[in-house]
Short mmCIF file of C-alpha atoms in Angstrom, two decimals:
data_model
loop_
_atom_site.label_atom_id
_atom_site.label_comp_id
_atom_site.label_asym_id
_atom_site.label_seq_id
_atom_site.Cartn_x
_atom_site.Cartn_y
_atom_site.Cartn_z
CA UNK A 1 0.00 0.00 0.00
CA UNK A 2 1.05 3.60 -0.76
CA UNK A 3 2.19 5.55 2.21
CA UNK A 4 0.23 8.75 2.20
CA UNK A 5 2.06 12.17 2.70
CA UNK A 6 -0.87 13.50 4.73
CA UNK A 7 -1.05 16.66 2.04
CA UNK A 8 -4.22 16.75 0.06
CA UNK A 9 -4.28 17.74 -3.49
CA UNK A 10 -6.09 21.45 -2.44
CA UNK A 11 -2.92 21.96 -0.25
CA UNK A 12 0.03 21.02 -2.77
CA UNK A 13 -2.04 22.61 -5.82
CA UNK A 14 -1.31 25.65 -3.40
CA UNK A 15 2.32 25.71 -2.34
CA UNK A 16 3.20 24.65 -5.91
CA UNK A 17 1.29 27.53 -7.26
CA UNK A 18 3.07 30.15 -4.39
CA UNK A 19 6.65 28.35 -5.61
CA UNK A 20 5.95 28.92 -9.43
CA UNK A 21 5.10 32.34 -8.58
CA UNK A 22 8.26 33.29 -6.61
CA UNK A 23 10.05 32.15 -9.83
CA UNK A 24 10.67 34.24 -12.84
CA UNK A 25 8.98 31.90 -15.35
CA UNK A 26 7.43 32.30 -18.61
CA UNK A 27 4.54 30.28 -19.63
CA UNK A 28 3.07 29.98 -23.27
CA UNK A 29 3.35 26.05 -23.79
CA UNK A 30 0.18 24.79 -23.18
CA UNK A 31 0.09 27.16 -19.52
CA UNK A 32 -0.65 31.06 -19.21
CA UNK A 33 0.20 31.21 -15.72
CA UNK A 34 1.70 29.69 -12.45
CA UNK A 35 -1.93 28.16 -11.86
CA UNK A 36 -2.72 26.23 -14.77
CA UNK A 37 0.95 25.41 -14.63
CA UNK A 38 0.56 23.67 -11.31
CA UNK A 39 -2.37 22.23 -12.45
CA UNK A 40 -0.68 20.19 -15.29
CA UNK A 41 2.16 19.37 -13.28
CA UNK A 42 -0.45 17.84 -10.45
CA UNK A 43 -2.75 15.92 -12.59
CA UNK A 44 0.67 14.28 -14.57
CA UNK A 45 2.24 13.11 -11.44
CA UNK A 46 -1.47 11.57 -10.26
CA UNK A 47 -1.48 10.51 -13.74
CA UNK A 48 -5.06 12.20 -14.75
CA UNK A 49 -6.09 13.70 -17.95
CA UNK A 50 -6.65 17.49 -18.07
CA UNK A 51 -9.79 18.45 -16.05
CA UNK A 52 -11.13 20.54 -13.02
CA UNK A 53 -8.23 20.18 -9.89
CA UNK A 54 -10.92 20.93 -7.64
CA UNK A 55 -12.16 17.01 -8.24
CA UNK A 56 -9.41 16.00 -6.72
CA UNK A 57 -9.36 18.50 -3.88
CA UNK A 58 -9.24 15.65 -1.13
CA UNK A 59 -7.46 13.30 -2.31
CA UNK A 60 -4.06 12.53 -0.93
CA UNK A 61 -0.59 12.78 -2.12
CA UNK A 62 1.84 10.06 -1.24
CA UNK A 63 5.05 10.74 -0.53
CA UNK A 64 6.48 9.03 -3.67
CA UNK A 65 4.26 11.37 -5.61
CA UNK A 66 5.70 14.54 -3.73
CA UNK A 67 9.09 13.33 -4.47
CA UNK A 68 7.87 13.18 -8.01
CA UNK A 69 6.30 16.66 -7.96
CA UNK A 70 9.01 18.12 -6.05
CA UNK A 71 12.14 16.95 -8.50
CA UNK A 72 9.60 18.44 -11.43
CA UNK A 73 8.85 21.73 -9.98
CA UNK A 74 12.88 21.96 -8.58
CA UNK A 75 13.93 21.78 -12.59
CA UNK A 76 11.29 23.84 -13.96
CA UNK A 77 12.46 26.43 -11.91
CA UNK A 78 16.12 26.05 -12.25
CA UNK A 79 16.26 25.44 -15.60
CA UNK A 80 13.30 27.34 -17.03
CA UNK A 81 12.14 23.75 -18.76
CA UNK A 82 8.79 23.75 -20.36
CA UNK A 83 6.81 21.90 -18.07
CA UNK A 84 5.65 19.89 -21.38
CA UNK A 85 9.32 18.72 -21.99
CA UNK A 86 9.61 17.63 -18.06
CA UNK A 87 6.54 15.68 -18.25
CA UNK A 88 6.99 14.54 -22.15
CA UNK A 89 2.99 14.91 -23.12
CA UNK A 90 1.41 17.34 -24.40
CA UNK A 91 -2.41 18.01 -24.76
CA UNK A 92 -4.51 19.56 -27.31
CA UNK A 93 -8.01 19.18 -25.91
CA UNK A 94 -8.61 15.01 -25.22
CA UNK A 95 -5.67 14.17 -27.06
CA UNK A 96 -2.23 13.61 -25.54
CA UNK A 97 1.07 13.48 -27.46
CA UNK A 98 4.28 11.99 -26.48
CA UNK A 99 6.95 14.74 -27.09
CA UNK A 100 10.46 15.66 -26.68
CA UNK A 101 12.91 18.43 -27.80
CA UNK A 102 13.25 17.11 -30.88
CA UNK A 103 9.19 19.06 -31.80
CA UNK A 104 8.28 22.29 -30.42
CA UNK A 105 5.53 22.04 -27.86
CA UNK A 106 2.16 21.21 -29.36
CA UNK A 107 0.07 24.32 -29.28
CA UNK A 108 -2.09 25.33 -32.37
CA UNK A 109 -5.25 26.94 -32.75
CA UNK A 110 -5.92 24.70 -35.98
CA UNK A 111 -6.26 21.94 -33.49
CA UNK A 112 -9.27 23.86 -31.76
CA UNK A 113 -10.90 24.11 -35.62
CA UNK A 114 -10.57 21.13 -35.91
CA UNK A 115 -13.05 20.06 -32.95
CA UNK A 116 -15.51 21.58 -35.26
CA UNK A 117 -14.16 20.00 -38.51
CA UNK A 118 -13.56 23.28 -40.20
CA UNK A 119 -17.12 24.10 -40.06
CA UNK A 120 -18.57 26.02 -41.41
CA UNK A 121 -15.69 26.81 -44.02
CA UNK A 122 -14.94 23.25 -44.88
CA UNK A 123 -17.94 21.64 -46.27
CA UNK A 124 -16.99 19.03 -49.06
CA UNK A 125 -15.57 15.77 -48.47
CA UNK A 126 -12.42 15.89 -47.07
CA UNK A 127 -10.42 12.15 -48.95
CA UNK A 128 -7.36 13.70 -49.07
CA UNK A 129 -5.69 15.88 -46.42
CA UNK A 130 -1.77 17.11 -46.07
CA UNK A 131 -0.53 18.27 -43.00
CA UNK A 132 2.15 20.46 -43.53
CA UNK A 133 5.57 21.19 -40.89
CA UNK A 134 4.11 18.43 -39.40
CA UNK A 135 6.20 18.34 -36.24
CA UNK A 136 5.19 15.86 -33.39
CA UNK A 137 2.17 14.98 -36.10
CA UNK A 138 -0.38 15.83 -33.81
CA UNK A 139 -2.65 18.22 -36.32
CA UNK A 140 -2.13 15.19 -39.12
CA UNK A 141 -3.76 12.90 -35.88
CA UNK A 142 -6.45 15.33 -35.51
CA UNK A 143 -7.03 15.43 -39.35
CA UNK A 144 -7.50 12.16 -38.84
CA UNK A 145 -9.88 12.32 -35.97
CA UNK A 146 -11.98 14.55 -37.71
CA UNK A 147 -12.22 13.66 -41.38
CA UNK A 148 -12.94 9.45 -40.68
CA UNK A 149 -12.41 8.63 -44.31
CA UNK A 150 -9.56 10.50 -45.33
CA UNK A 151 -5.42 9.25 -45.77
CA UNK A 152 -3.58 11.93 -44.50
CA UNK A 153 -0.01 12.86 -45.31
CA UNK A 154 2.12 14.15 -42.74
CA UNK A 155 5.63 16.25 -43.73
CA UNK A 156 8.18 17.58 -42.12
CA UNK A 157 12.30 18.13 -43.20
CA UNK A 158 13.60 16.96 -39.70
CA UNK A 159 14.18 13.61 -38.97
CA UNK A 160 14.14 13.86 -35.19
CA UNK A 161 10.49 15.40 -35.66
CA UNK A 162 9.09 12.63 -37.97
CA UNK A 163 10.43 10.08 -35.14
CA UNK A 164 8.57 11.74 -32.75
CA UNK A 165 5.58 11.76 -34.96
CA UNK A 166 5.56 8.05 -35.82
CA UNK A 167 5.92 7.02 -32.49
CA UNK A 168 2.37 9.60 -31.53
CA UNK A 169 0.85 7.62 -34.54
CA UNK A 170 1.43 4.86 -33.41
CA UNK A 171 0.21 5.29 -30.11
CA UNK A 172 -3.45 6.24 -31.54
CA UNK A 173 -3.08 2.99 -34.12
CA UNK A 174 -3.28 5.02 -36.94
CA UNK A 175 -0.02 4.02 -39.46
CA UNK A 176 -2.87 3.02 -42.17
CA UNK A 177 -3.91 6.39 -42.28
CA UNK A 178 -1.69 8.48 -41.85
CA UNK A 179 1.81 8.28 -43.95
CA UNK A 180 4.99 10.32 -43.21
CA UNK A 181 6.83 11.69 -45.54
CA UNK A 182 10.44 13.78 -45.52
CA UNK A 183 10.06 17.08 -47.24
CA UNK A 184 11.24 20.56 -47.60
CA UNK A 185 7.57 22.03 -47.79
CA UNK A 186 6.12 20.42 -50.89
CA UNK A 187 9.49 19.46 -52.74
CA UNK A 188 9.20 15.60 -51.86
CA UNK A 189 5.50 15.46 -52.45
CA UNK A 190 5.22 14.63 -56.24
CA UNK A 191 1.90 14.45 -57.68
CA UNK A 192 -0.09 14.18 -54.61
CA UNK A 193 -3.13 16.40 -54.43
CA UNK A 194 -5.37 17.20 -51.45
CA UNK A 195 -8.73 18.02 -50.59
CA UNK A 196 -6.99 20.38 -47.53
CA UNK A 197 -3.82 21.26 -46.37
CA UNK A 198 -3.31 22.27 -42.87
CA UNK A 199 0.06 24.06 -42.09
CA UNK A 200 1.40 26.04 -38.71
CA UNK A 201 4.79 26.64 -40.12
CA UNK A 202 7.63 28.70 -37.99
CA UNK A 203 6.61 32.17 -38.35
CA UNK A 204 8.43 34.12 -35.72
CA UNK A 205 10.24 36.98 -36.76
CA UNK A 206 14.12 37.66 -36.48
CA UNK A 207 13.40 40.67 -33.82
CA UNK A 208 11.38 38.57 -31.48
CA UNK A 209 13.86 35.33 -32.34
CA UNK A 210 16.79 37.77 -30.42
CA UNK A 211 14.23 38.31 -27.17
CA UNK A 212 12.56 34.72 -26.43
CA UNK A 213 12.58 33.82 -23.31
CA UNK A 214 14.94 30.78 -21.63
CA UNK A 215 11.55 28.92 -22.08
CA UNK A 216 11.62 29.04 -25.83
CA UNK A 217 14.95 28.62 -26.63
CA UNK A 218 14.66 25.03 -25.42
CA UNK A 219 12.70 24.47 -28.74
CA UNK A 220 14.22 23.46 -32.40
CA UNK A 221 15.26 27.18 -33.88
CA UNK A 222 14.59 25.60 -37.24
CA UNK A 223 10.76 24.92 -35.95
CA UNK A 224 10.14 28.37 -35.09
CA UNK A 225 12.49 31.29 -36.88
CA UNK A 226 9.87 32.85 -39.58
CA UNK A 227 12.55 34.93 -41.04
CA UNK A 228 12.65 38.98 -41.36
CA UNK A 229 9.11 39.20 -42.26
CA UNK A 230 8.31 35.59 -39.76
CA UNK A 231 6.68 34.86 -43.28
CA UNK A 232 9.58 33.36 -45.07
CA UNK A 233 7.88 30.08 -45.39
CA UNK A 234 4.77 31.31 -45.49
CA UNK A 235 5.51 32.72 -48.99
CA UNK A 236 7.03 29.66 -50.11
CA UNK A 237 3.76 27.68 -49.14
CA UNK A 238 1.32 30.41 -50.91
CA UNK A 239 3.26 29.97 -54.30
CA UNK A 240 3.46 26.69 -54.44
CA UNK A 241 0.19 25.46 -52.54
CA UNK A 242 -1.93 25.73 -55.66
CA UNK A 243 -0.23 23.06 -57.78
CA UNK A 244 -0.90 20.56 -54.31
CA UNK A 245 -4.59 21.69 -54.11
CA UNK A 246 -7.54 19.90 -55.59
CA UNK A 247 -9.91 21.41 -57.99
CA UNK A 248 -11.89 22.99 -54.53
CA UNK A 249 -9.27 22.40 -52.07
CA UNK A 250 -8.07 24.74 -49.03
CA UNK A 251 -5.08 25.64 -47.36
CA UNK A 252 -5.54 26.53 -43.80
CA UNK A 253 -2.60 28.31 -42.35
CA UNK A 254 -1.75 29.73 -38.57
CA UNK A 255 0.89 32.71 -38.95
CA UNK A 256 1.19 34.17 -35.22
CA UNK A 257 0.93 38.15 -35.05
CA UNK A 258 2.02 38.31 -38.80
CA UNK A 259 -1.81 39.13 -40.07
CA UNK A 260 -1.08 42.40 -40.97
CA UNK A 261 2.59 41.78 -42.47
CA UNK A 262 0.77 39.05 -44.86
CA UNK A 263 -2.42 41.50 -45.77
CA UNK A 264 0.09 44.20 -46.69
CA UNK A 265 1.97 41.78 -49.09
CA UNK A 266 -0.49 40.03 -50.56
CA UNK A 267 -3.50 43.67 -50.65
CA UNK A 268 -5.50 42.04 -53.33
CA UNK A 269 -5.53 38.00 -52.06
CA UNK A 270 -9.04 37.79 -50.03
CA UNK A 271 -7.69 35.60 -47.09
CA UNK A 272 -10.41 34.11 -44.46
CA UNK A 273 -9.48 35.25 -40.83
CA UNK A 274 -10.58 31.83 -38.44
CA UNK A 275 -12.26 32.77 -35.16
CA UNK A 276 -9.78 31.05 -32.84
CA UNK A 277 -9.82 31.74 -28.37
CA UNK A 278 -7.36 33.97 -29.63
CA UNK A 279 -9.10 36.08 -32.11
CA UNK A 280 -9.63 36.22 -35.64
CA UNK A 281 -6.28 37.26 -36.39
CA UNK A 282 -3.76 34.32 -35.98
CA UNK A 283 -5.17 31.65 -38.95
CA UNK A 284 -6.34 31.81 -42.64
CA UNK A 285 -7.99 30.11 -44.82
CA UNK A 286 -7.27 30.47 -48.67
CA UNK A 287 -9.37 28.75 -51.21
CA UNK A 288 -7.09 27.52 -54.16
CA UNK A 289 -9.25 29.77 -57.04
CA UNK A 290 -7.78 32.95 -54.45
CA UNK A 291 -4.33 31.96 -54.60
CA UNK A 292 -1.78 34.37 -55.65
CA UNK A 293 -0.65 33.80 -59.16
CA UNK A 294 2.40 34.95 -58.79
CA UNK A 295 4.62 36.08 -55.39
CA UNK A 296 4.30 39.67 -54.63
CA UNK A 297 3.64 40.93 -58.48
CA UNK A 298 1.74 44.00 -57.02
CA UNK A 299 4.74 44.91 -54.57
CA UNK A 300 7.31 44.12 -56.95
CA UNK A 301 5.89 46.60 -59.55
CA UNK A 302 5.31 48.85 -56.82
CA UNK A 303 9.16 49.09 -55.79
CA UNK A 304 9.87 49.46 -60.15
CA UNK A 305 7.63 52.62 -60.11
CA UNK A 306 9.45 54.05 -56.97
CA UNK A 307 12.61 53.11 -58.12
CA UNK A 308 12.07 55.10 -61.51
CA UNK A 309 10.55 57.69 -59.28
CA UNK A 310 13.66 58.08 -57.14
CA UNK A 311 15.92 58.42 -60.57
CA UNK A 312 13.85 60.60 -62.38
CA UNK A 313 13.46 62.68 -59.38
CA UNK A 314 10.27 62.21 -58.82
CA UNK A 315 8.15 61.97 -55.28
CA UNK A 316 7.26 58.26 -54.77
CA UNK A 317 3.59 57.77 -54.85
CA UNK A 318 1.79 57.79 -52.02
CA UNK A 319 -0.43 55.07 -50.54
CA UNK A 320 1.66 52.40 -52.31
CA UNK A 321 4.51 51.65 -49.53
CA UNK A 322 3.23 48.45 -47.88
CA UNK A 323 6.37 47.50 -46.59
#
């Protein structure tokens, strides 16, 4: 029998939260604060899915679980760790995933559209459906989930990623469904075409790449660094998304804070702003008839007619600077 600490749940939920406070953490992988923080940390060592702590109020700790707590807590705070990496799980509503450092930490708002199957944007049959930067494969599992009849394909260029995504598919018996491919983007995906294409590429921008906190910089660069713009793959993806696209087919794509970077390059392309718990501003959805034809045509005729301006001594004409 387990020897019991004598600390309920209600009382170590507390101290943990006052010790995570004390701390100069930052939070933003799957936690917003030192609460839900020593929540997740609870419910992990008690080995419980996400839910209300207060359920669990009474219950009692044993002292091999406050060891366990205590050497978790210790490093999170020492080391600034992710909690996510500590515990290796992650979990996007139900779901868990298996992760490591290898992936960044699971944490899209495509996975909360997905709950809803894309509705009411997505309504055709979904056969065929790419996810894109796949990572620790957990948006290809919820493709899945959601769309019963559909093979997914699931890409990603790191090899430490796609190990850490067949090992999630194989936890929810999926391999039939769901095939992994190495790719740079599309490069390695041949003649495949797809009903949808889901995609939260890295997208953070060189300035805020120089002030992450500790927290972050535990995470593959290559998974987040967006470029100058944060939209250096995101351009990639728009030019060549169309070729990958069925007749109807979408490409749903999360971009961060970049909304109004990617309006201002692309002023005539009529994206879709999702509502996500974070606002309409942070995914879009792109029919493949919208699709740019080519990248940036309109701003790279607008820098030719400044350019002349400059040399024939002209002003540059205003209104068109959308840089």
């Amino acid at each position: 029998m387990a020897r019991q600490s004598g600390r309920s749940v209600a009382e170590v939920f507390r101290n943990t939260v006052a010790r995570l406070g004390r701390a100069r953490l930052h939070y933003g992988h799957g936690t917003h604060n030192a609460r839900d923080e020593a929540a997740l940390l609870i419910l992990h060592v008690l080995r419980l899915a996400p839910q209300p702590l207060a359920q669990q109020a009474d219950r009692q700790f044993t002292s091999a679980q406050t060891r366990r707590l205590e050497a978790l807590v210790a490093r999170r705070i020492r080391e600034h760790l992710p909690a996510a990496y500590l515990t290796r799980e992650a979990w996007l509503g139900e779901h868990r995933f298996y992760i490591d450092r290898r992936v960044i930490v699971p944490r899209s708002f495509i996975a909360e559209l997905l709950r809803e199957r894309l509705a009411p944007w997505v309504h055709r049959p979904v056969r065929h459906a790419l996810d894109l930067c796949t990572g620790s494969g957990c948006l290809a599992i919820l493709l899945a989930h959601a769309y019963a009849r559909a093979s997914v394909d699931a890409s990603d260029l790191s090899l430490g990623a796609l190990a850490v995504a067949r090992r999630n598919i194989a936890q929810y018996a999926l391999p039939h469904r769901i095939q992994l491919i190495r790719s740079d983007l599309f490069d390695a995906l041949g003649e495949h075409r797809y009903d949808l294409i889901v995609c939260n590429p890295p997208y953070v921008t060189d300035a805020r790449m120089a002030r992450l906190p500790a927290e972050y910089r535990y995470e593959p660069r290559r998974a987040l660094a967006g470029g100058g713009d944060g939209l250096a793959l995101v351009h990639r993806i728009l030019q060549a998304a169309p070729q990958f696209l069925t007749r109807h087919g979408m490409l749903v794509c999360e971009i961060g804070h970049n909304r109004r970077t990617l309006e201002n390059a692309y002023p005539r392309v009529p994206f879709v702003w999702l509502e996500t718990s974070a606002g309409p501003d942070h995914v879009f959805l792109l029919e493949r008839a919208d699709f740019p034809l080519r990248r940036d045509a309109s701003v790279r005729g607008m820098h030719a007619r400044q350019r002349l301006a400059r040399e024939s001594g002209r002003p540059r004409e205003r209104g068109t600077n959308r840089e």
